[in-house]
Short mmCIF file of C-alpha atoms and ligand atoms in Angstrom, two decimals:
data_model
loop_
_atom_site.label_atom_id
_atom_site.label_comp_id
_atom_site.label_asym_id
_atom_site.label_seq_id
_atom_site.Cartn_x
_atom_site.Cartn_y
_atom_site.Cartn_z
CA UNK A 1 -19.23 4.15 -10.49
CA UNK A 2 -16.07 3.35 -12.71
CA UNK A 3 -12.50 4.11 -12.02
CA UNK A 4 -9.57 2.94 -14.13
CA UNK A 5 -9.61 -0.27 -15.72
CA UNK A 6 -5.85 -2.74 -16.03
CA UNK A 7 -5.17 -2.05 -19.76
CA UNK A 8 -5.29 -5.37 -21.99
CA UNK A 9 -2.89 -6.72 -24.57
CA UNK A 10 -4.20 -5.35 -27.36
CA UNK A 11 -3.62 -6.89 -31.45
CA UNK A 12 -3.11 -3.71 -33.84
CA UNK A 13 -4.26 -0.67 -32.42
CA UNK A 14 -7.85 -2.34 -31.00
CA UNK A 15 -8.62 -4.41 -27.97
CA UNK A 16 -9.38 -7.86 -28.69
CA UNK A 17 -11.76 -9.39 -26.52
CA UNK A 18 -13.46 -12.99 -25.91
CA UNK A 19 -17.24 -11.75 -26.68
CA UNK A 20 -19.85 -15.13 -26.25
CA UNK A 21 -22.18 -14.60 -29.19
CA UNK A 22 -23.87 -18.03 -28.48
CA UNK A 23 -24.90 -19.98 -25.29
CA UNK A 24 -26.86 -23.14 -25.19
CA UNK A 25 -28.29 -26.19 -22.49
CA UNK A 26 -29.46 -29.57 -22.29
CA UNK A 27 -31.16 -31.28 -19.24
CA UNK A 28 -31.79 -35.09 -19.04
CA UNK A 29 -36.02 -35.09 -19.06
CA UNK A 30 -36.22 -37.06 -16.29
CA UNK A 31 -37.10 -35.41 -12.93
CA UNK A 32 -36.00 -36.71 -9.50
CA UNK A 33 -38.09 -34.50 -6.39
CA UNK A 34 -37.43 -34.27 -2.52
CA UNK A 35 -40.56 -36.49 -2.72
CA UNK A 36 -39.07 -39.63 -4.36
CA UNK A 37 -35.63 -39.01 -2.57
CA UNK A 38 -37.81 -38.89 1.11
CA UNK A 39 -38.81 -43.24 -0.45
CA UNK A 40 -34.95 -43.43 -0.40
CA UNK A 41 -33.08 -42.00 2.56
CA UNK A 42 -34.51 -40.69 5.57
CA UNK A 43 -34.49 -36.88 4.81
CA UNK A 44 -37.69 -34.66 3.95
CA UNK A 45 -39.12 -32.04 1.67
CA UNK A 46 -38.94 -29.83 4.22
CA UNK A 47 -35.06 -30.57 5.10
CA UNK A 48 -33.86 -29.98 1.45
CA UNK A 49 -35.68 -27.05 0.88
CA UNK A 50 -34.87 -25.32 4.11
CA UNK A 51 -31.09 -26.25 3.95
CA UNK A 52 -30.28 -26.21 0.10
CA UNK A 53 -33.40 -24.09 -1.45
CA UNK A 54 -33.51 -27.41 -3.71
CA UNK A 55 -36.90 -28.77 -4.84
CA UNK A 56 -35.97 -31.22 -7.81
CA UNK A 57 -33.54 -32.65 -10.41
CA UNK A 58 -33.27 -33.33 -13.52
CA UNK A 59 -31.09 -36.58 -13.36
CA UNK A 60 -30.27 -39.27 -16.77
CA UNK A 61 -31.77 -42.78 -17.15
CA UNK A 62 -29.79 -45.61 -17.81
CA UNK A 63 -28.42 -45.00 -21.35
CA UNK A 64 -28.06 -41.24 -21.40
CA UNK A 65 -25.00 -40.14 -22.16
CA UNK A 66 -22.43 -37.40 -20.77
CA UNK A 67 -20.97 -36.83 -24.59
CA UNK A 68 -24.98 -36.71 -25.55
CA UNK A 69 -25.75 -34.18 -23.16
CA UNK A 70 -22.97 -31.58 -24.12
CA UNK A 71 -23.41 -32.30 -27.96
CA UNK A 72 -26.72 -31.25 -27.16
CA UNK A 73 -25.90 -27.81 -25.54
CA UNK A 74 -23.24 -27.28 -27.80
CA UNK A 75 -25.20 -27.37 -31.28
CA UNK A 76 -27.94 -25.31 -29.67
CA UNK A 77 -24.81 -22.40 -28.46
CA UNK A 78 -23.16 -22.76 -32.36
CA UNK A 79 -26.79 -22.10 -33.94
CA UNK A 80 -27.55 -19.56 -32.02
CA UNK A 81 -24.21 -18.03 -33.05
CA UNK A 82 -24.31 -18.33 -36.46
CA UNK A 83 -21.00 -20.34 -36.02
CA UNK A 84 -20.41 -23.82 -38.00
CA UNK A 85 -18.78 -26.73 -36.24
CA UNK A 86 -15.65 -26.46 -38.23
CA UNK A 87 -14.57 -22.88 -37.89
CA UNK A 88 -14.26 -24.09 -34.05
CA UNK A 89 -10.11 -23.43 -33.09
CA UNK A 90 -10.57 -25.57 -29.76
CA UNK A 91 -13.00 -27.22 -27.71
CA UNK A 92 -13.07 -26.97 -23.84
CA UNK A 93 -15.02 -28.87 -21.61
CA UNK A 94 -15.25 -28.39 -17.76
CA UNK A 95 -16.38 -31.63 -16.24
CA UNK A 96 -15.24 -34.43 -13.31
CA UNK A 97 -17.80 -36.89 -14.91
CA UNK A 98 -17.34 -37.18 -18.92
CA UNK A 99 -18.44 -40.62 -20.08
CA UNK A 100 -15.17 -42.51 -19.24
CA UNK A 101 -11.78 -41.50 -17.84
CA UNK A 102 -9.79 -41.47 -21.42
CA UNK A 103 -10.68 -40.22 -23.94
CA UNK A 104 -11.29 -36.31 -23.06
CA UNK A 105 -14.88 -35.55 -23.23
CA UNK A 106 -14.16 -33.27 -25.54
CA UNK A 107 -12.69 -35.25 -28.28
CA UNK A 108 -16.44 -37.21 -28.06
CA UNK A 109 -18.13 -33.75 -28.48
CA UNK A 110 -15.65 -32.52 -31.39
CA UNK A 111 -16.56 -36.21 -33.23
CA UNK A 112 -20.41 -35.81 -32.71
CA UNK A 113 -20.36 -32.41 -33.48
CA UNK A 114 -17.85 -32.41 -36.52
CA UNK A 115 -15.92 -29.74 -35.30
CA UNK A 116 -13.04 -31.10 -37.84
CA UNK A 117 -10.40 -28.80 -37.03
CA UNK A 118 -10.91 -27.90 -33.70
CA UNK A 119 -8.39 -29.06 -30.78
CA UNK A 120 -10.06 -30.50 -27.81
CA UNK A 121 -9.67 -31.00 -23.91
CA UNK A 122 -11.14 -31.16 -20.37
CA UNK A 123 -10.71 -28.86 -17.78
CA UNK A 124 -11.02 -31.00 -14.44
CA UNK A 125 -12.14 -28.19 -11.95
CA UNK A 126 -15.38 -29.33 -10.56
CA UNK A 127 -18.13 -26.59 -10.68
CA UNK A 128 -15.77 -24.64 -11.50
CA UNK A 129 -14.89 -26.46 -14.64
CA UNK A 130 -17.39 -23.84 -17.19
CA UNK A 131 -15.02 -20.46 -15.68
CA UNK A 132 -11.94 -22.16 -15.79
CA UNK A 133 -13.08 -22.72 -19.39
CA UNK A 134 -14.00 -19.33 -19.74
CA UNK A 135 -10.40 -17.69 -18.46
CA UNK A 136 -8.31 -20.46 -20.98
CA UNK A 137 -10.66 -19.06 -23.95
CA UNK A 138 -10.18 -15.91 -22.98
CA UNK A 139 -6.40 -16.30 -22.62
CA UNK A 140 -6.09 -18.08 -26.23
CA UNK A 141 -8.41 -15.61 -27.68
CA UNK A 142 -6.48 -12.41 -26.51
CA UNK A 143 -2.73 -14.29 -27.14
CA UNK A 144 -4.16 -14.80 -30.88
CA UNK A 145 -3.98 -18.85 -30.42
CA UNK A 146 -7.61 -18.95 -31.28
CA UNK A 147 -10.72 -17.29 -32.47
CA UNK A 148 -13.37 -19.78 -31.95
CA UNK A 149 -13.84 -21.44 -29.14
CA UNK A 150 -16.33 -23.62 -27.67
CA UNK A 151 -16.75 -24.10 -23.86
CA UNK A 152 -18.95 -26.66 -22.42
CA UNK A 153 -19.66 -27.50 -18.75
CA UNK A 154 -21.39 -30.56 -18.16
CA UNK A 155 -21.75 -32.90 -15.27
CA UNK A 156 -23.51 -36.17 -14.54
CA UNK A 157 -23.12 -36.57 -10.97
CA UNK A 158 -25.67 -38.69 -10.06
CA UNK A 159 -23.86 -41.77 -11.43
CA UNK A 160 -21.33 -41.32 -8.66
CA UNK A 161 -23.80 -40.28 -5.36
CA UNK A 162 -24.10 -42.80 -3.21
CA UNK A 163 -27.91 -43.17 -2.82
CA UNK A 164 -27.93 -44.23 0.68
CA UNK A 165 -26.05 -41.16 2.18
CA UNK A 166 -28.79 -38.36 2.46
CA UNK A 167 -25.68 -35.95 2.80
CA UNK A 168 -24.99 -36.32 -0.53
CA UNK A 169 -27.58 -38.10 -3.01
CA UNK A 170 -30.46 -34.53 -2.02
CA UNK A 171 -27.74 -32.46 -3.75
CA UNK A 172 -27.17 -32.98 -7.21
CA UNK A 173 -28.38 -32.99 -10.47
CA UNK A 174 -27.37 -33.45 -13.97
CA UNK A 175 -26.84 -31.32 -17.22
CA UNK A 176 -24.95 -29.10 -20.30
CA UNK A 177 -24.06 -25.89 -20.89
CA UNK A 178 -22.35 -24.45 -23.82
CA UNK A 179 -21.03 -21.06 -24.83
CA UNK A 180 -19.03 -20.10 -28.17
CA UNK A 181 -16.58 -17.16 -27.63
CA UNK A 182 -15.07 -15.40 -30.45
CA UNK A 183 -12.17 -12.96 -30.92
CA UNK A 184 -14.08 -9.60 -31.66
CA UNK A 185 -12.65 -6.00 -31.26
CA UNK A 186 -14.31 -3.91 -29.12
CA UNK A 187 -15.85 -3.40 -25.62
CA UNK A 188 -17.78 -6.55 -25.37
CA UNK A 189 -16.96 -9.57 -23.85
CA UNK A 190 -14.50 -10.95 -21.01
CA UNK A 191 -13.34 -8.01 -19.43
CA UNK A 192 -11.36 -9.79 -16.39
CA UNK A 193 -11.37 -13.41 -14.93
CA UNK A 194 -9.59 -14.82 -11.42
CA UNK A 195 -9.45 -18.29 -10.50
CA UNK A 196 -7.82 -19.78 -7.50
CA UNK A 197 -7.21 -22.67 -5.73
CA UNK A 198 -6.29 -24.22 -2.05
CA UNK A 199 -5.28 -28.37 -2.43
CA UNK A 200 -5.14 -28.33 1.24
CA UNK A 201 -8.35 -29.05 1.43
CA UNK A 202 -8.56 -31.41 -1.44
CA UNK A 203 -10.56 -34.18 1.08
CA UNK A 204 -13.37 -31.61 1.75
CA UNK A 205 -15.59 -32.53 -1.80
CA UNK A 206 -13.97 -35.81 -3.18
CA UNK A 207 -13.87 -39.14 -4.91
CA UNK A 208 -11.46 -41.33 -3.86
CA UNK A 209 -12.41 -44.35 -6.08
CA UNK A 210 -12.18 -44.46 -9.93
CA UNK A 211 -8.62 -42.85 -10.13
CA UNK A 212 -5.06 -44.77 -10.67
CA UNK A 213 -5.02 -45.00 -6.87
CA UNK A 214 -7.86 -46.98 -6.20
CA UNK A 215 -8.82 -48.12 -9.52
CA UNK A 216 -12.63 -48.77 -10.25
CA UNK A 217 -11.44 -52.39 -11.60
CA UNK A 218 -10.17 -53.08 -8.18
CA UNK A 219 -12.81 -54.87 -6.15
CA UNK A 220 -11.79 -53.10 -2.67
CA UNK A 221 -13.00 -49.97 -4.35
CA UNK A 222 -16.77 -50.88 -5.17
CA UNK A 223 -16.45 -53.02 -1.32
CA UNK A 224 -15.39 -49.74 -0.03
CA UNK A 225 -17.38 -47.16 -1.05
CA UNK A 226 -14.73 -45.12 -2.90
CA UNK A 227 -16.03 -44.35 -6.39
CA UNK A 228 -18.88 -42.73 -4.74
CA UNK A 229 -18.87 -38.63 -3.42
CA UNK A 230 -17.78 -37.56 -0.14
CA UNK A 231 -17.90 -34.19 0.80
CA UNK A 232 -17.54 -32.30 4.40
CA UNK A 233 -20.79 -30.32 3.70
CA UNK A 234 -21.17 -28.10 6.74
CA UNK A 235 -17.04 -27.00 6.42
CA UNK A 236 -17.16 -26.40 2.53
CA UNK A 237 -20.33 -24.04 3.17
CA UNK A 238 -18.11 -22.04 5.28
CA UNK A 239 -15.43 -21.41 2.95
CA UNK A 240 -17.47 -20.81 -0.03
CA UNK A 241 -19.22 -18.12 1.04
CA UNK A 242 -16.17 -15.69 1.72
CA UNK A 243 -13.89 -17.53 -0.97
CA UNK A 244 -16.50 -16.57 -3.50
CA UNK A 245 -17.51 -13.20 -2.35
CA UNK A 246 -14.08 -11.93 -1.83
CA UNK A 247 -12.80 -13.26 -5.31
CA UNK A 248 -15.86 -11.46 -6.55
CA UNK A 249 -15.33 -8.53 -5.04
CA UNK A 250 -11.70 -8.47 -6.03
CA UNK A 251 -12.67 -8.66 -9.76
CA UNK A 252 -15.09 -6.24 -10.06
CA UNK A 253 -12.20 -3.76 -7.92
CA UNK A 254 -9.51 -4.86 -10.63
CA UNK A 255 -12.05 -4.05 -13.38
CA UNK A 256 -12.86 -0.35 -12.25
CA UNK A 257 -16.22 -1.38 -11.65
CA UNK A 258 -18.53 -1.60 -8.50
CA UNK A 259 -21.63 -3.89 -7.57
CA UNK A 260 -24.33 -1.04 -8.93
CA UNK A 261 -22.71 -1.66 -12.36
CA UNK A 262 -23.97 -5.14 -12.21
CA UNK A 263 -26.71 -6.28 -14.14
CA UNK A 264 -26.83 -9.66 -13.40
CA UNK A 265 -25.02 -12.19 -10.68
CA UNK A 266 -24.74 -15.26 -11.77
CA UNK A 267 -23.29 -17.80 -8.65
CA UNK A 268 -22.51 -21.36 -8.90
CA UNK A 269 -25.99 -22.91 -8.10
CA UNK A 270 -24.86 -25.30 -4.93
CA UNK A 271 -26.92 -24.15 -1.96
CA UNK A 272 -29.69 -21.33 -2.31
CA UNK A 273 -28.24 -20.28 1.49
CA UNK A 274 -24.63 -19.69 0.13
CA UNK A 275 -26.22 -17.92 -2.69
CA UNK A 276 -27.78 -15.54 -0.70
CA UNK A 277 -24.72 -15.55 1.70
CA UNK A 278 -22.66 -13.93 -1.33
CA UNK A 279 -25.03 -11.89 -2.28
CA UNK A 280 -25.43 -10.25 0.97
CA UNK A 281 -21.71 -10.14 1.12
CA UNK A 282 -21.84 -8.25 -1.87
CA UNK A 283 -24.67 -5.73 -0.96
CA UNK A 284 -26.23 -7.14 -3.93
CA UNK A 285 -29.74 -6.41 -4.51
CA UNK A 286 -31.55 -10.01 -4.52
CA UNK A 287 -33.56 -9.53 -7.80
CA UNK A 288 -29.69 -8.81 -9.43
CA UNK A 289 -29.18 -12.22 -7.75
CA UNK A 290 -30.03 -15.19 -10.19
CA UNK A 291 -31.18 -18.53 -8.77
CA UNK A 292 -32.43 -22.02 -10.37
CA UNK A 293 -30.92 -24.07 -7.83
CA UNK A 294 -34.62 -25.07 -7.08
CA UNK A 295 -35.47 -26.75 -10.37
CA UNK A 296 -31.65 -28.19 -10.74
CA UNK A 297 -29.93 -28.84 -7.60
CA UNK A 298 -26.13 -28.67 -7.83
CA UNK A 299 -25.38 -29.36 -11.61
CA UNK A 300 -21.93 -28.50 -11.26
CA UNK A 301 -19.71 -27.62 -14.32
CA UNK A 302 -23.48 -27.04 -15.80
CA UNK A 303 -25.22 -25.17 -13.07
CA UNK A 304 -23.64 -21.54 -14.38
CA UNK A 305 -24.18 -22.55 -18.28
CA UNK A 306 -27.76 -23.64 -17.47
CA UNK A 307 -28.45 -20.17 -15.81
CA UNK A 308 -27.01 -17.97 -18.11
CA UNK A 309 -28.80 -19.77 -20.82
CA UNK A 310 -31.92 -18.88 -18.88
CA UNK A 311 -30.99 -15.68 -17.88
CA UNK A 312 -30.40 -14.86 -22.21
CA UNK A 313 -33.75 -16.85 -22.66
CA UNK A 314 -35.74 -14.79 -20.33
CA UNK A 315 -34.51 -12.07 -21.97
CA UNK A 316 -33.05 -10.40 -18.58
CA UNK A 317 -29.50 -9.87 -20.31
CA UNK A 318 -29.27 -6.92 -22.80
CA UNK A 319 -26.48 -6.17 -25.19
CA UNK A 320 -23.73 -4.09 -23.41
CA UNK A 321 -24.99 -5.14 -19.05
CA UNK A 322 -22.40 -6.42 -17.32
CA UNK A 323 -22.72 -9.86 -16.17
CA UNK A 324 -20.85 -11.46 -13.21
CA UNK A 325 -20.16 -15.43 -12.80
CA UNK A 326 -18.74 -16.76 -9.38
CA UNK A 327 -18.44 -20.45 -8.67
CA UNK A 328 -16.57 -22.75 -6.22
CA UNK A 329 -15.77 -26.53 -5.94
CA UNK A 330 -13.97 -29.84 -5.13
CA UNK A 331 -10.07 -28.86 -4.95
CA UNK A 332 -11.12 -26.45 -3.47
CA UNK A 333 -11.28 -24.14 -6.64
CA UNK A 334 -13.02 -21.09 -7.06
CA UNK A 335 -13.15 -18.39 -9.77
CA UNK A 336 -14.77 -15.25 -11.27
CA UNK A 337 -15.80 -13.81 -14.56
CA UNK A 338 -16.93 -10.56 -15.86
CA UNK A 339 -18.63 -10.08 -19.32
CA UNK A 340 -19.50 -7.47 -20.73
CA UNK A 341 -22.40 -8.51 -23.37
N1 LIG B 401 -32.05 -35.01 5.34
C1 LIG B 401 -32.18 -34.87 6.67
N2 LIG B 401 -31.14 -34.62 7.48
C2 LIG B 401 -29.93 -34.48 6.93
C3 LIG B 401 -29.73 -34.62 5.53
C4 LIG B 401 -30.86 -34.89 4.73
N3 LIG B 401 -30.76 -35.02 3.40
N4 LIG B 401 -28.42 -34.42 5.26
C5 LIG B 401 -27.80 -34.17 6.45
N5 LIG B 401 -28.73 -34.22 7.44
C6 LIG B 401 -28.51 -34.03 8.87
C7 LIG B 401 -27.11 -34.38 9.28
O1 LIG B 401 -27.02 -35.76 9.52
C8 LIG B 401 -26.96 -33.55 10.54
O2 LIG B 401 -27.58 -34.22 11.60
P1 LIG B 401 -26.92 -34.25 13.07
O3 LIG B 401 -26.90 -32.81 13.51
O4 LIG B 401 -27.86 -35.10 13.83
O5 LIG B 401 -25.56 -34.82 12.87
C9 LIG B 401 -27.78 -32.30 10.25
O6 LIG B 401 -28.66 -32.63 9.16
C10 LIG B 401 -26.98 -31.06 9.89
O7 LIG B 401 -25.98 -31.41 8.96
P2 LIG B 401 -25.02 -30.32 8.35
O8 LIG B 401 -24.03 -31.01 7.47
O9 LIG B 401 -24.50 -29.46 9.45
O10 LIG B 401 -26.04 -29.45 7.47
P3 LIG B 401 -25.80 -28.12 6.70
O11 LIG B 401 -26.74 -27.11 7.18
O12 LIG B 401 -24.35 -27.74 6.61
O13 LIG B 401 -26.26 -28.50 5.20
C11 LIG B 401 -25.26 -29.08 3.09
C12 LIG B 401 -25.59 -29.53 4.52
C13 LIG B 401 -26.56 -28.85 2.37
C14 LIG B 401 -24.46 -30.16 2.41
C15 LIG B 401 -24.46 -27.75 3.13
O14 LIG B 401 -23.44 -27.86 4.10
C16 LIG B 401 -23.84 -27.38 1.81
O15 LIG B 401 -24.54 -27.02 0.87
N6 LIG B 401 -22.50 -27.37 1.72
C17 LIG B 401 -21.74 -26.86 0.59
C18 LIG B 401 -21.77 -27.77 -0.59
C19 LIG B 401 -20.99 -27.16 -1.73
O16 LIG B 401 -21.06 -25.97 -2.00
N7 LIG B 401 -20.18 -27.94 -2.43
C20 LIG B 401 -19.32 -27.38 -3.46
C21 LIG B 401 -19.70 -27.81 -4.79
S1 LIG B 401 -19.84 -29.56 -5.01
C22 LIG B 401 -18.60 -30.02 -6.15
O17 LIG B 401 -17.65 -29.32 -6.36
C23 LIG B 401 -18.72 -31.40 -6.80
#
């Protein structure tokens, strides 16, 4: 069923949209299971699985590289949309883990990529950090500021889980997405995006080591435990499920459009139960529902990259379905995006 949808600022007579004409991953080969985490804490296959839906990793050796990673995904997304490296206006990467605090990640990616023209910065909003990505392209492309634009999310988390807490270390995983936009006039591509966030709960998913406020060179912070991840599991859960449902439900309202008109639902791959949580808040139809939080775990900024890249792969996205991207993370942050494709 559609109703009205909010008019958008439009360049001549034609709407200009942000339309992704390329999308591209990298995992790290490596492959941690429940199995070899049940030799390191005292948790079991059957605990992860029932709780989180997760089943295995893919997590970097010593050596691998955030910057690697994303260059990866990101050559992959311009190839597959016939787009060089220097006709890129700006590159965006979502991440809380790039290879070290300063430089942006994305400067490393623009320099291994050659992307010789192209601006570049992070966009520090946890697994949120690929959407966040998503509404700033979409916002440059529609104000004319840019045309091309390449949006990575990437995490390596598992260099900051602390591999004796079985609260944590079962959880994540590591990994790239990429995605190019460009300006294009028509009906496809980012029809509406929403992001918000709540700070008063900034000590629910955190790490307080590693910043200018408990600097990594400071040996109280290794002593202490605080460039490691510490997150209030069972009250995050909570939250995410309505935060993400309602901000879902919200865009697809403000977009004339309702849940039948949805091809595909992509959620932020933390917890298979929240997954299904939103999608029964939705009344979504579970096989409209897509989940790879079994082979991944929580990649973060990568996990909704990763899936759409499978989704396109397994051919279950056609040209003009509407596809639907929810995530939520550390700030707490949370955000939505509709595509058209
Ligand atoms: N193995 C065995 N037992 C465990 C494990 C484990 N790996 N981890 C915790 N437990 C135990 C706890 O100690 C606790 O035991 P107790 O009752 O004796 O104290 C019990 O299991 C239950 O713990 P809960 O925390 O209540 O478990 P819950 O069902 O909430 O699941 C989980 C925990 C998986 C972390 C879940 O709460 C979750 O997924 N939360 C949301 C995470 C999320 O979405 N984060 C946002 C993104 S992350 C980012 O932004 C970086």
């Amino acid at each position: 069923m559609r109703g009205t949808r909010r008019s958008r600022p439009q360049r001549g007579a034609t709407v200009i949209r942000a339309r992704v004409t390329g999308v591209g991953s990298a995992v790290p080969k490596k492959i941690l299971t429940n199995a070899d985490l049940e030799k390191l804490v005292d948790t079991s296959d059957e605990w992860i699985t029932s709780r989180t839906g997760i089943r295995e990793r893919h997590i970097v050796s010593e050596g691998e590289k955030f910057s690697d990673l994303c260059t990866k995904a990101a050559e992959i997304a311009l190839k597959r949309a016939h787009v060089k490296a220097e006709e890129l206006d700006i590159i965006l990467v979502g991440t809380i883990s790039g290879d070290m605090p300063f430089p942006a990640a994305s400067c490393l990616v623009q320099r291994n990529i050659g992307a010789t023209k192209a601006a570049a910065s992070d966009v520090g909003a946890a697994c949120v950090g690929f959407l966040y990505g998503l509404h700033l392209a979409d916002a440059l492309i529609q104000s004319a500021k840019a045309e091309n634009v390449l949006v990575i999310g990437g995490e390596i988390l598992t260099r900051y889980v602390d591999w004796t807490d079985r609260n944590t270390c079962v959880l994540f995983g590591d990994g790239a997405g990429a995605a190019v936009l460009q300006a294009t006039k028509g009906d496809h591509g980012i029809l509406g995006s929403r992001m918000k966030s709540n700070g008063n709960y900034a000590d629910f998913i955190c790490m307080p080591g590693g910043g200018s406020n408990h600097p990594a060179n400071d040996p109280k912070s290794i002593e202490q435990k605080l460039p490691y991840i510490k997150m209030k599991g069972n009250e995050t859960f909570k939250i995410a499920v309505k935060a993400m449902a309602d901000i879902t439900a919200e865009l697809l309202t403000e977009q004339g459009f309702s849940k039948d008109d949805v091809k595909i639902f992509i959620p932020h791959q933390a917890n298979e139960r929240i997954i299904d949580a939103v999608g029964e808040r939705l009344k979504l139809p579970p096989e409209r529902v897509y989940k790879n939080v079994d082979r991944f775990g929580n990649t973060s900024a990568a996990s909704i990259p990763i899936a759409l890249d499978e989704c396109l792969q397994k051919d279950l996205i056609k040209t003009g379905d509407l596809v639907l991207l929810t995530a939520f993370g550390a700030g707490l942050v949370w955000g939505s995006v509709l595509i058209r494709w």
